[in-house]
Amino acid sequence: PLEALIFDVDGTLAETEETHRRALNDAFAAFDLPWSWDQPTYRRLLRIMGGKERLRHFIEHDRPEKADDALARLDELHAAKNRRYAELVHEGGVTLRPGVARLIAEAREKGLTLAIATTTSQANVEALLVKTLGPEALGWFSAIAAGDLAPAKKPAPDIFLLALRQLGLPASVCVVLEDTVYGLRAAKAAGLATLVTPSFYTDDQDFSAADAVFDTLGEPDAPALHLAGAGVG
Ligand code: XBP
């Protein structure tokens, strides 16, 4: 029987990657780096999971101007990007994807356990949950496996195995919600059933290994539907 839902964060709970990209570009400017990542560049770099790993890959492989300066300040640069990301989330720049809030509410009503397994940092996860679901939401998740708690990032299974250890549950009673093929591979390698909702940057990926693929977890927000239904026509 199903006992727990394990959520990925970026792209699954919310379309956060454009906010990460904006925060990165703002951090580049703040560090006097004459770089700007456009959407095609970011799509290419998203193959590398983890913000810091992605930055390092860009610096070492693309060799942009001021590469060595940036490499020496990589930790600082990534921390500045995450501070900016938290600010943008706090300003309301990110909303949950359709159906996410409803699924979380229904899961709680049914007594299911909730968990998170993500490549992004704990601070980024908390900023998103607090802003979109309220401060009490932090207490709804029995496990938050995030960022560097697992040194090997997705597609390695480590972050999901960590979430399972924190929950004290076997993979057989959990379902993962993911949006990337790297997350799907990681979850599958941990022995977990996986439902995929492709996102803005991942809708061209191969999800044939998924147990289910849905466009979204639910219908567009009820108020919008209601407004459309009550249209002046
Ligand atoms: C997605 C990622 C993250 C974000 C940026 O992780 O790879 O790196 O793009 O966040 P997931 P950080 O889908 O597992 O949530 O800069 O904090 O890594």
PDB file of C-alpha atoms in Angstrom, residues 3-219:
ATOM      1  CA  GLU A   3       2.515   5.251   2.425  1.00  0.00           C
ATOM      2  CA  ALA A   4       4.581   8.201   1.204  1.00  0.00           C
ATOM      3  CA  LEU A   5       5.029  10.727  -1.595  1.00  0.00           C
ATOM      4  CA  ILE A   6       8.569  11.961  -2.288  1.00  0.00           C
ATOM      5  CA  PHE A   7       8.658  15.248  -4.205  1.00  0.00           C
ATOM      6  CA  ASP A   8      11.424  16.694  -6.333  1.00  0.00           C
ATOM      7  CA  VAL A   9      11.462  20.518  -6.059  1.00  0.00           C
ATOM      8  CA  ASP A  10      12.769  22.474  -9.069  1.00  0.00           C
ATOM      9  CA  GLY A  11      10.415  21.962 -12.002  1.00  0.00           C
ATOM     10  CA  THR A  12       8.092  19.609 -10.070  1.00  0.00           C
ATOM     11  CA  LEU A  13       6.658  21.684  -7.214  1.00  0.00           C
ATOM     12  CA  ALA A  14       7.166  24.887  -9.199  1.00  0.00           C
ATOM     13  CA  GLU A  15       8.731  26.175 -12.418  1.00  0.00           C
ATOM     14  CA  THR A  16      11.737  27.578 -10.576  1.00  0.00           C
ATOM     15  CA  GLU A  17      14.444  27.323 -13.219  1.00  0.00           C
ATOM     16  CA  GLU A  18      13.786  30.711 -14.818  1.00  0.00           C
ATOM     17  CA  THR A  19      14.129  32.232 -11.342  1.00  0.00           C
ATOM     18  CA  HIS A  20      17.405  30.353 -10.756  1.00  0.00           C
ATOM     19  CA  ARG A  21      18.584  31.640 -14.171  1.00  0.00           C
ATOM     20  CA  ARG A  22      17.647  35.226 -13.353  1.00  0.00           C
ATOM     21  CA  ALA A  23      19.340  34.966  -9.938  1.00  0.00           C
ATOM     22  CA  LEU A  24      22.480  33.611 -11.632  1.00  0.00           C
ATOM     23  CA  ASN A  25      22.582  36.427 -14.162  1.00  0.00           C
ATOM     24  CA  ASP A  26      22.121  38.967 -11.344  1.00  0.00           C
ATOM     25  CA  ALA A  27      24.970  37.314  -9.415  1.00  0.00           C
ATOM     26  CA  PHE A  28      27.218  37.434 -12.503  1.00  0.00           C
ATOM     27  CA  ALA A  29      26.562  41.183 -12.755  1.00  0.00           C
ATOM     28  CA  ALA A  30      27.203  41.697  -9.026  1.00  0.00           C
ATOM     29  CA  PHE A  31      30.558  39.881  -9.394  1.00  0.00           C
ATOM     30  CA  ASP A  32      31.503  41.920 -12.499  1.00  0.00           C
ATOM     31  CA  LEU A  33      31.446  38.837 -14.689  1.00  0.00           C
ATOM     32  CA  PRO A  34      30.532  39.786 -18.272  1.00  0.00           C
ATOM     33  CA  TRP A  35      28.355  36.687 -18.698  1.00  0.00           C
ATOM     34  CA  SER A  36      24.662  36.151 -19.259  1.00  0.00           C
ATOM     35  CA  TRP A  37      22.965  32.773 -19.621  1.00  0.00           C
ATOM     36  CA  ASP A  38      20.120  32.810 -22.142  1.00  0.00           C
ATOM     37  CA  GLN A  39      17.498  30.054 -22.338  1.00  0.00           C
ATOM     38  CA  PRO A  40      19.333  27.836 -24.892  1.00  0.00           C
ATOM     39  CA  THR A  41      22.532  28.075 -22.810  1.00  0.00           C
ATOM     40  CA  TYR A  42      20.653  27.214 -19.615  1.00  0.00           C
ATOM     41  CA  ARG A  43      18.886  24.284 -21.311  1.00  0.00           C
ATOM     42  CA  ARG A  44      22.274  22.891 -22.343  1.00  0.00           C
ATOM     43  CA  LEU A  45      23.761  23.406 -18.876  1.00  0.00           C
ATOM     44  CA  LEU A  46      20.784  21.853 -17.055  1.00  0.00           C
ATOM     45  CA  ARG A  47      22.230  18.481 -18.064  1.00  0.00           C
ATOM     46  CA  ILE A  48      24.626  19.073 -15.165  1.00  0.00           C
ATOM     47  CA  MET A  49      22.654  18.701 -11.936  1.00  0.00           C
ATOM     48  CA  GLY A  50      23.366  21.065  -9.058  1.00  0.00           C
ATOM     49  CA  GLY A  51      23.890  24.798  -9.331  1.00  0.00           C
ATOM     50  CA  LYS A  52      27.510  24.808  -8.211  1.00  0.00           C
ATOM     51  CA  GLU A  53      28.431  21.795 -10.346  1.00  0.00           C
ATOM     52  CA  ARG A  54      26.738  23.501 -13.324  1.00  0.00           C
ATOM     53  CA  LEU A  55      28.690  26.742 -12.786  1.00  0.00           C
ATOM     54  CA  ARG A  56      31.968  24.836 -12.503  1.00  0.00           C
ATOM     55  CA  HIS A  57      31.213  22.936 -15.717  1.00  0.00           C
ATOM     56  CA  PHE A  58      30.480  26.201 -17.551  1.00  0.00           C
ATOM     57  CA  ILE A  59      33.685  27.848 -16.324  1.00  0.00           C
ATOM     58  CA  GLU A  60      35.879  24.832 -17.096  1.00  0.00           C
ATOM     59  CA  HIS A  61      34.343  23.880 -20.456  1.00  0.00           C
ATOM     60  CA  ASP A  62      33.157  27.164 -21.969  1.00  0.00           C
ATOM     61  CA  ARG A  63      36.194  29.103 -20.586  1.00  0.00           C
ATOM     62  CA  PRO A  64      34.329  32.448 -20.521  1.00  0.00           C
ATOM     63  CA  GLU A  65      36.091  35.751 -19.835  1.00  0.00           C
ATOM     64  CA  LYS A  66      37.387  35.975 -16.211  1.00  0.00           C
ATOM     65  CA  ALA A  67      37.071  32.205 -15.814  1.00  0.00           C
ATOM     66  CA  ASP A  68      39.928  31.895 -13.316  1.00  0.00           C
ATOM     67  CA  ASP A  69      38.633  34.755 -11.109  1.00  0.00           C
ATOM     68  CA  ALA A  70      35.239  33.110 -11.037  1.00  0.00           C
ATOM     69  CA  LEU A  71      36.605  29.642 -10.264  1.00  0.00           C
ATOM     70  CA  ALA A  72      38.485  31.044  -7.274  1.00  0.00           C
ATOM     71  CA  ARG A  73      35.219  32.544  -5.982  1.00  0.00           C
ATOM     72  CA  LEU A  74      32.875  29.715  -6.977  1.00  0.00           C
ATOM     73  CA  ASP A  75      31.423  29.092  -3.503  1.00  0.00           C
ATOM     74  CA  GLU A  76      30.830  32.812  -2.987  1.00  0.00           C
ATOM     75  CA  LEU A  77      29.279  33.224  -6.420  1.00  0.00           C
ATOM     76  CA  HIS A  78      26.880  30.322  -5.869  1.00  0.00           C
ATOM     77  CA  ALA A  79      25.965  31.593  -2.393  1.00  0.00           C
ATOM     78  CA  ALA A  80      25.227  35.056  -3.867  1.00  0.00           C
ATOM     79  CA  LYS A  81      23.036  33.433  -6.511  1.00  0.00           C
ATOM     80  CA  ASN A  82      21.066  31.583  -3.831  1.00  0.00           C
ATOM     81  CA  ARG A  83      20.623  34.737  -1.737  1.00  0.00           C
ATOM     82  CA  ARG A  84      19.222  36.459  -4.826  1.00  0.00           C
ATOM     83  CA  TYR A  85      17.029  33.403  -5.566  1.00  0.00           C
ATOM     84  CA  ALA A  86      15.539  33.517  -2.048  1.00  0.00           C
ATOM     85  CA  GLU A  87      14.833  37.251  -2.520  1.00  0.00           C
ATOM     86  CA  LEU A  88      13.041  36.635  -5.822  1.00  0.00           C
ATOM     87  CA  VAL A  89      10.997  33.795  -4.273  1.00  0.00           C
ATOM     88  CA  HIS A  90      10.163  36.030  -1.322  1.00  0.00           C
ATOM     89  CA  GLU A  91       8.970  38.757  -3.719  1.00  0.00           C
ATOM     90  CA  GLY A  92       6.465  36.227  -5.075  1.00  0.00           C
ATOM     91  CA  GLY A  93       8.235  35.424  -8.330  1.00  0.00           C
ATOM     92  CA  VAL A  94       7.429  31.696  -8.124  1.00  0.00           C
ATOM     93  CA  THR A  95       4.087  29.898  -7.811  1.00  0.00           C
ATOM     94  CA  LEU A  96       3.320  26.196  -7.374  1.00  0.00           C
ATOM     95  CA  ARG A  97       2.477  24.187 -10.495  1.00  0.00           C
ATOM     96  CA  PRO A  98      -1.195  23.264 -11.013  1.00  0.00           C
ATOM     97  CA  GLY A  99      -2.447  20.519  -8.716  1.00  0.00           C
ATOM     98  CA  VAL A 100       0.562  20.556  -6.358  1.00  0.00           C
ATOM     99  CA  ALA A 101      -1.182  22.286  -3.423  1.00  0.00           C
ATOM    100  CA  ARG A 102      -4.293  20.110  -3.881  1.00  0.00           C
ATOM    101  CA  LEU A 103      -2.262  16.875  -4.001  1.00  0.00           C
ATOM    102  CA  ILE A 104      -0.322  17.840  -0.866  1.00  0.00           C
ATOM    103  CA  ALA A 105      -3.568  18.706   0.967  1.00  0.00           C
ATOM    104  CA  GLU A 106      -5.247  15.439  -0.093  1.00  0.00           C
ATOM    105  CA  ALA A 107      -2.204  13.394   0.829  1.00  0.00           C
ATOM    106  CA  ARG A 108      -2.189  14.960   4.304  1.00  0.00           C
ATOM    107  CA  GLU A 109      -5.920  14.282   4.730  1.00  0.00           C
ATOM    108  CA  LYS A 110      -5.343  10.631   3.864  1.00  0.00           C
ATOM    109  CA  GLY A 111      -2.469  10.404   6.349  1.00  0.00           C
ATOM    110  CA  LEU A 112       0.253   9.851   3.753  1.00  0.00           C
ATOM    111  CA  THR A 113       3.813  10.763   4.682  1.00  0.00           C
ATOM    112  CA  LEU A 114       5.420  13.575   2.656  1.00  0.00           C
ATOM    113  CA  ALA A 115       9.098  13.979   1.803  1.00  0.00           C
ATOM    114  CA  ILE A 116      11.427  15.960  -0.442  1.00  0.00           C
ATOM    115  CA  ALA A 117      14.471  14.780  -2.395  1.00  0.00           C
ATOM    116  CA  THR A 118      16.194  17.565  -4.296  1.00  0.00           C
ATOM    117  CA  THR A 119      19.518  18.713  -5.684  1.00  0.00           C
ATOM    118  CA  THR A 120      18.902  22.283  -4.601  1.00  0.00           C
ATOM    119  CA  SER A 121      19.837  23.552  -1.130  1.00  0.00           C
ATOM    120  CA  GLN A 122      17.747  23.219   2.029  1.00  0.00           C
ATOM    121  CA  ALA A 123      17.518  27.047   2.229  1.00  0.00           C
ATOM    122  CA  ASN A 124      16.086  27.256  -1.304  1.00  0.00           C
ATOM    123  CA  VAL A 125      13.517  24.546  -0.509  1.00  0.00           C
ATOM    124  CA  GLU A 126      12.473  26.305   2.681  1.00  0.00           C
ATOM    125  CA  ALA A 127      12.134  29.677   0.922  1.00  0.00           C
ATOM    126  CA  LEU A 128       9.829  28.101  -1.666  1.00  0.00           C
ATOM    127  CA  LEU A 129       7.676  26.118   0.792  1.00  0.00           C
ATOM    128  CA  VAL A 130       7.252  29.037   3.197  1.00  0.00           C
ATOM    129  CA  LYS A 131       6.305  31.480   0.446  1.00  0.00           C
ATOM    130  CA  THR A 132       3.931  29.211  -1.487  1.00  0.00           C
ATOM    131  CA  LEU A 133       2.346  27.048   1.261  1.00  0.00           C
ATOM    132  CA  GLY A 134       3.055  29.042   4.442  1.00  0.00           C
ATOM    133  CA  PRO A 135       5.553  28.588   7.290  1.00  0.00           C
ATOM    134  CA  GLU A 136       3.562  25.654   8.713  1.00  0.00           C
ATOM    135  CA  ALA A 137       4.353  23.669   5.534  1.00  0.00           C
ATOM    136  CA  LEU A 138       7.903  23.024   6.787  1.00  0.00           C
ATOM    137  CA  GLY A 139       6.362  20.733   9.406  1.00  0.00           C
ATOM    138  CA  TRP A 140       4.360  18.734   6.853  1.00  0.00           C
ATOM    139  CA  PHE A 141       7.446  17.007   5.414  1.00  0.00           C
ATOM    140  CA  SER A 142       8.843  14.126   7.463  1.00  0.00           C
ATOM    141  CA  ALA A 143      12.106  14.213   5.499  1.00  0.00           C
ATOM    142  CA  ILE A 144      13.841  16.927   3.487  1.00  0.00           C
ATOM    143  CA  ALA A 145      16.827  15.418   1.684  1.00  0.00           C
ATOM    144  CA  ALA A 146      18.487  18.362  -0.058  1.00  0.00           C
ATOM    145  CA  GLY A 147      21.641  19.585  -1.786  1.00  0.00           C
ATOM    146  CA  ASP A 148      25.007  18.516  -0.481  1.00  0.00           C
ATOM    147  CA  LEU A 149      23.588  16.012   2.034  1.00  0.00           C
ATOM    148  CA  ALA A 150      24.249  13.559  -0.809  1.00  0.00           C
ATOM    149  CA  PRO A 151      27.544  14.430  -2.544  1.00  0.00           C
ATOM    150  CA  ALA A 152      26.627  12.392  -5.650  1.00  0.00           C
ATOM    151  CA  LYS A 153      23.847  14.356  -7.351  1.00  0.00           C
ATOM    152  CA  LYS A 154      20.989  12.902  -9.443  1.00  0.00           C
ATOM    153  CA  PRO A 155      21.067  10.701 -11.606  1.00  0.00           C
ATOM    154  CA  ALA A 156      22.863   8.922  -8.717  1.00  0.00           C
ATOM    155  CA  PRO A 157      20.213   7.405  -6.419  1.00  0.00           C
ATOM    156  CA  ASP A 158      21.854   8.773  -3.234  1.00  0.00           C
ATOM    157  CA  ILE A 159      19.435  11.620  -2.423  1.00  0.00           C
ATOM    158  CA  PHE A 160      16.428   9.273  -2.727  1.00  0.00           C
ATOM    159  CA  LEU A 161      18.159   6.601  -0.629  1.00  0.00           C
ATOM    160  CA  LEU A 162      18.812   9.285   1.986  1.00  0.00           C
ATOM    161  CA  ALA A 163      15.139  10.335   1.959  1.00  0.00           C
ATOM    162  CA  LEU A 164      14.117   6.684   2.440  1.00  0.00           C
ATOM    163  CA  ARG A 165      16.554   6.310   5.364  1.00  0.00           C
ATOM    164  CA  GLN A 166      15.194   9.502   6.949  1.00  0.00           C
ATOM    165  CA  LEU A 167      11.624   8.212   6.517  1.00  0.00           C
ATOM    166  CA  GLY A 168      12.486   4.709   7.697  1.00  0.00           C
ATOM    167  CA  LEU A 169      10.380   3.293   4.848  1.00  0.00           C
ATOM    168  CA  PRO A 170      11.139   0.790   2.069  1.00  0.00           C
ATOM    169  CA  ALA A 171      11.044   2.009  -1.547  1.00  0.00           C
ATOM    170  CA  SER A 172       8.072  -0.306  -2.221  1.00  0.00           C
ATOM    171  CA  VAL A 173       5.590   1.905  -0.295  1.00  0.00           C
ATOM    172  CA  CYS A 174       6.684   5.255  -1.786  1.00  0.00           C
ATOM    173  CA  VAL A 175       6.001   7.120  -5.024  1.00  0.00           C
ATOM    174  CA  VAL A 176       8.315   9.809  -6.409  1.00  0.00           C
ATOM    175  CA  LEU A 177       7.175  12.897  -8.328  1.00  0.00           C
ATOM    176  CA  GLU A 178       9.821  14.177 -10.750  1.00  0.00           C
ATOM    177  CA  ASP A 179      10.198  16.377 -13.828  1.00  0.00           C
ATOM    178  CA  THR A 180      13.603  15.434 -15.270  1.00  0.00           C
ATOM    179  CA  VAL A 181      15.086  12.307 -16.828  1.00  0.00           C
ATOM    180  CA  TYR A 182      18.021  12.618 -14.376  1.00  0.00           C
ATOM    181  CA  GLY A 183      15.646  12.598 -11.412  1.00  0.00           C
ATOM    182  CA  LEU A 184      13.715   9.716 -12.973  1.00  0.00           C
ATOM    183  CA  ARG A 185      16.947   7.686 -13.352  1.00  0.00           C
ATOM    184  CA  ALA A 186      17.935   8.477  -9.769  1.00  0.00           C
ATOM    185  CA  ALA A 187      14.541   7.412  -8.388  1.00  0.00           C
ATOM    186  CA  LYS A 188      14.476   4.233 -10.477  1.00  0.00           C
ATOM    187  CA  ALA A 189      18.014   3.352  -9.364  1.00  0.00           C
ATOM    188  CA  ALA A 190      16.710   3.648  -5.775  1.00  0.00           C
ATOM    189  CA  GLY A 191      13.922   1.183  -6.645  1.00  0.00           C
ATOM    190  CA  LEU A 192      11.125   3.769  -6.522  1.00  0.00           C
ATOM    191  CA  ALA A 193       7.956   4.035  -8.609  1.00  0.00           C
ATOM    192  CA  THR A 194       8.034   7.404 -10.365  1.00  0.00           C
ATOM    193  CA  LEU A 195       5.405   9.715 -11.790  1.00  0.00           C
ATOM    194  CA  VAL A 196       6.738  12.434 -14.117  1.00  0.00           C
ATOM    195  CA  THR A 197       5.255  15.842 -14.901  1.00  0.00           C
ATOM    196  CA  PRO A 198       7.586  17.293 -17.574  1.00  0.00           C
ATOM    197  CA  SER A 199       8.419  20.985 -17.088  1.00  0.00           C
ATOM    198  CA  PHE A 200       9.471  23.983 -19.190  1.00  0.00           C
ATOM    199  CA  TYR A 201      13.074  22.858 -19.632  1.00  0.00           C
ATOM    200  CA  THR A 202      12.471  19.072 -19.661  1.00  0.00           C
ATOM    201  CA  ASP A 203       9.517  18.466 -21.987  1.00  0.00           C
ATOM    202  CA  ASP A 204      11.864  17.123 -24.700  1.00  0.00           C
ATOM    203  CA  GLN A 205      13.365  14.416 -22.465  1.00  0.00           C
ATOM    204  CA  ASP A 206      12.762  10.645 -22.661  1.00  0.00           C
ATOM    205  CA  PHE A 207      10.445   9.508 -19.880  1.00  0.00           C
ATOM    206  CA  SER A 208       9.774   5.993 -21.186  1.00  0.00           C
ATOM    207  CA  ALA A 209      11.139   4.526 -17.926  1.00  0.00           C
ATOM    208  CA  ALA A 210       8.477   6.347 -15.861  1.00  0.00           C
ATOM    209  CA  ASP A 211       5.533   4.527 -14.277  1.00  0.00           C
ATOM    210  CA  ALA A 212       3.271   7.393 -15.365  1.00  0.00           C
ATOM    211  CA  VAL A 213       3.644  10.702 -17.210  1.00  0.00           C
ATOM    212  CA  PHE A 214       1.120  13.557 -16.817  1.00  0.00           C
ATOM    213  CA  ASP A 215       1.269  17.098 -18.225  1.00  0.00           C
ATOM    214  CA  THR A 216       0.551  18.438 -14.743  1.00  0.00           C
ATOM    215  CA  LEU A 217      -0.773  17.172 -11.398  1.00  0.00           C
ATOM    216  CA  GLY A 218      -4.065  18.954 -11.871  1.00  0.00           C
ATOM    217  CA  GLU A 219      -6.249  21.474 -13.538  1.00  0.00           C
TER     218      GLU A 219
END
